[in-house]
CSV table of C-alpha atoms in Angstrom, one decimal:
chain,number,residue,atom,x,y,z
A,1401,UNK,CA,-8.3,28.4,-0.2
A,1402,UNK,CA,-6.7,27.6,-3.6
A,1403,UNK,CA,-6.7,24.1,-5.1
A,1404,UNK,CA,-3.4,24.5,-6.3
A,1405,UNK,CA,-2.2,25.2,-3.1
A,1406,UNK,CA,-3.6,22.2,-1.8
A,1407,UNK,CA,-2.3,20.1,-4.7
A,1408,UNK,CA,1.4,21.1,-4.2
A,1409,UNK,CA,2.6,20.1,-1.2
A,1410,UNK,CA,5.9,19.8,-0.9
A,1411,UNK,CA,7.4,16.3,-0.2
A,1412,UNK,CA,4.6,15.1,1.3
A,1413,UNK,CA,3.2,14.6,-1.8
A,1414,UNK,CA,5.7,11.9,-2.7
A,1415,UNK,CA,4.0,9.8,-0.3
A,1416,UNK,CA,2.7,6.6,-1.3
A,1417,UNK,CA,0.3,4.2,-0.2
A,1418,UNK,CA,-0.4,5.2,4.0
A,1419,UNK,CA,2.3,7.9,3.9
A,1420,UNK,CA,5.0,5.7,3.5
A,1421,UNK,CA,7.4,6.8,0.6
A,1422,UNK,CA,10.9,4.9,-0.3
A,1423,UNK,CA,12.6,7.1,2.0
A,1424,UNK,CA,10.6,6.3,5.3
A,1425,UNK,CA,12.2,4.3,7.6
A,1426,UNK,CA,10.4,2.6,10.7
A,1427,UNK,CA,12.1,1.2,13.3
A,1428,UNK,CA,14.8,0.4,11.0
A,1429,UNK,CA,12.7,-1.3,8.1
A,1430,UNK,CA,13.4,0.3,4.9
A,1431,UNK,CA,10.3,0.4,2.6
A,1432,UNK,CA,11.4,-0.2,-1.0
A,1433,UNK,CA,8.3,1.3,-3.4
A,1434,UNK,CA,8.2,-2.1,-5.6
A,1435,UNK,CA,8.3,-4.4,-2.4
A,1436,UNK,CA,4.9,-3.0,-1.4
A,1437,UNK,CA,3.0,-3.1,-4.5
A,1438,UNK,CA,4.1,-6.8,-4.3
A,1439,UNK,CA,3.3,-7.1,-0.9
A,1440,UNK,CA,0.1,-5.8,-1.9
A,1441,UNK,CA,-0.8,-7.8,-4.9
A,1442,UNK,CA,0.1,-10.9,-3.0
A,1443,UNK,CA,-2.2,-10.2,0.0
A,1444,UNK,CA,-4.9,-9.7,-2.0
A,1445,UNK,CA,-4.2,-12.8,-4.2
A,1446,UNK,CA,-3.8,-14.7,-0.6
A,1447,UNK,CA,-7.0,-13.5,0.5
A,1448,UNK,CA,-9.5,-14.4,-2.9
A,1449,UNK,CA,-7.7,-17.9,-2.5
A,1450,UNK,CA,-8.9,-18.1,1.0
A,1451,UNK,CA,-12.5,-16.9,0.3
A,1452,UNK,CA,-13.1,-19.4,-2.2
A,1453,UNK,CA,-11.9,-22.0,-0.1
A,1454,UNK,CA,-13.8,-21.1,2.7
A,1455,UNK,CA,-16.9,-20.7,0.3
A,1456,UNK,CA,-16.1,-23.7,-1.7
A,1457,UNK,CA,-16.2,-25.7,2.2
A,1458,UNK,CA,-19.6,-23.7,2.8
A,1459,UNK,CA,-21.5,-25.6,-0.1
């Protein structure tokens, strides 16, 4: 069992983040690749503000 075998999958391997790549469609959402990083970054902003809120309330 090779690591290059394992490294070269195919196109799998254009998978991004959970397996979805731009070309995935789910239930008839198309997934565009800079949507989700924005998606993501967002979120994660979302969630700090609500921790320090919820800290800040704590105190």
């Amino acid at each position: 069992m090779s690591v290059d075998r394992m490294s070269v999958s195919g196109p799998q391997s254009s998978a991004g983040i959970l397996g979805i790549s731009s070309n995935t469609n789910l239930g008839g959402w198309k997934f565009n690749p800079r949507g989700v990083v924005i998606f993501a970054a967002a979120f994660i902003i979302l969630v700090k503000i609500i921790d320090v809120v919820i800290n800040r309330r704590l105190l």
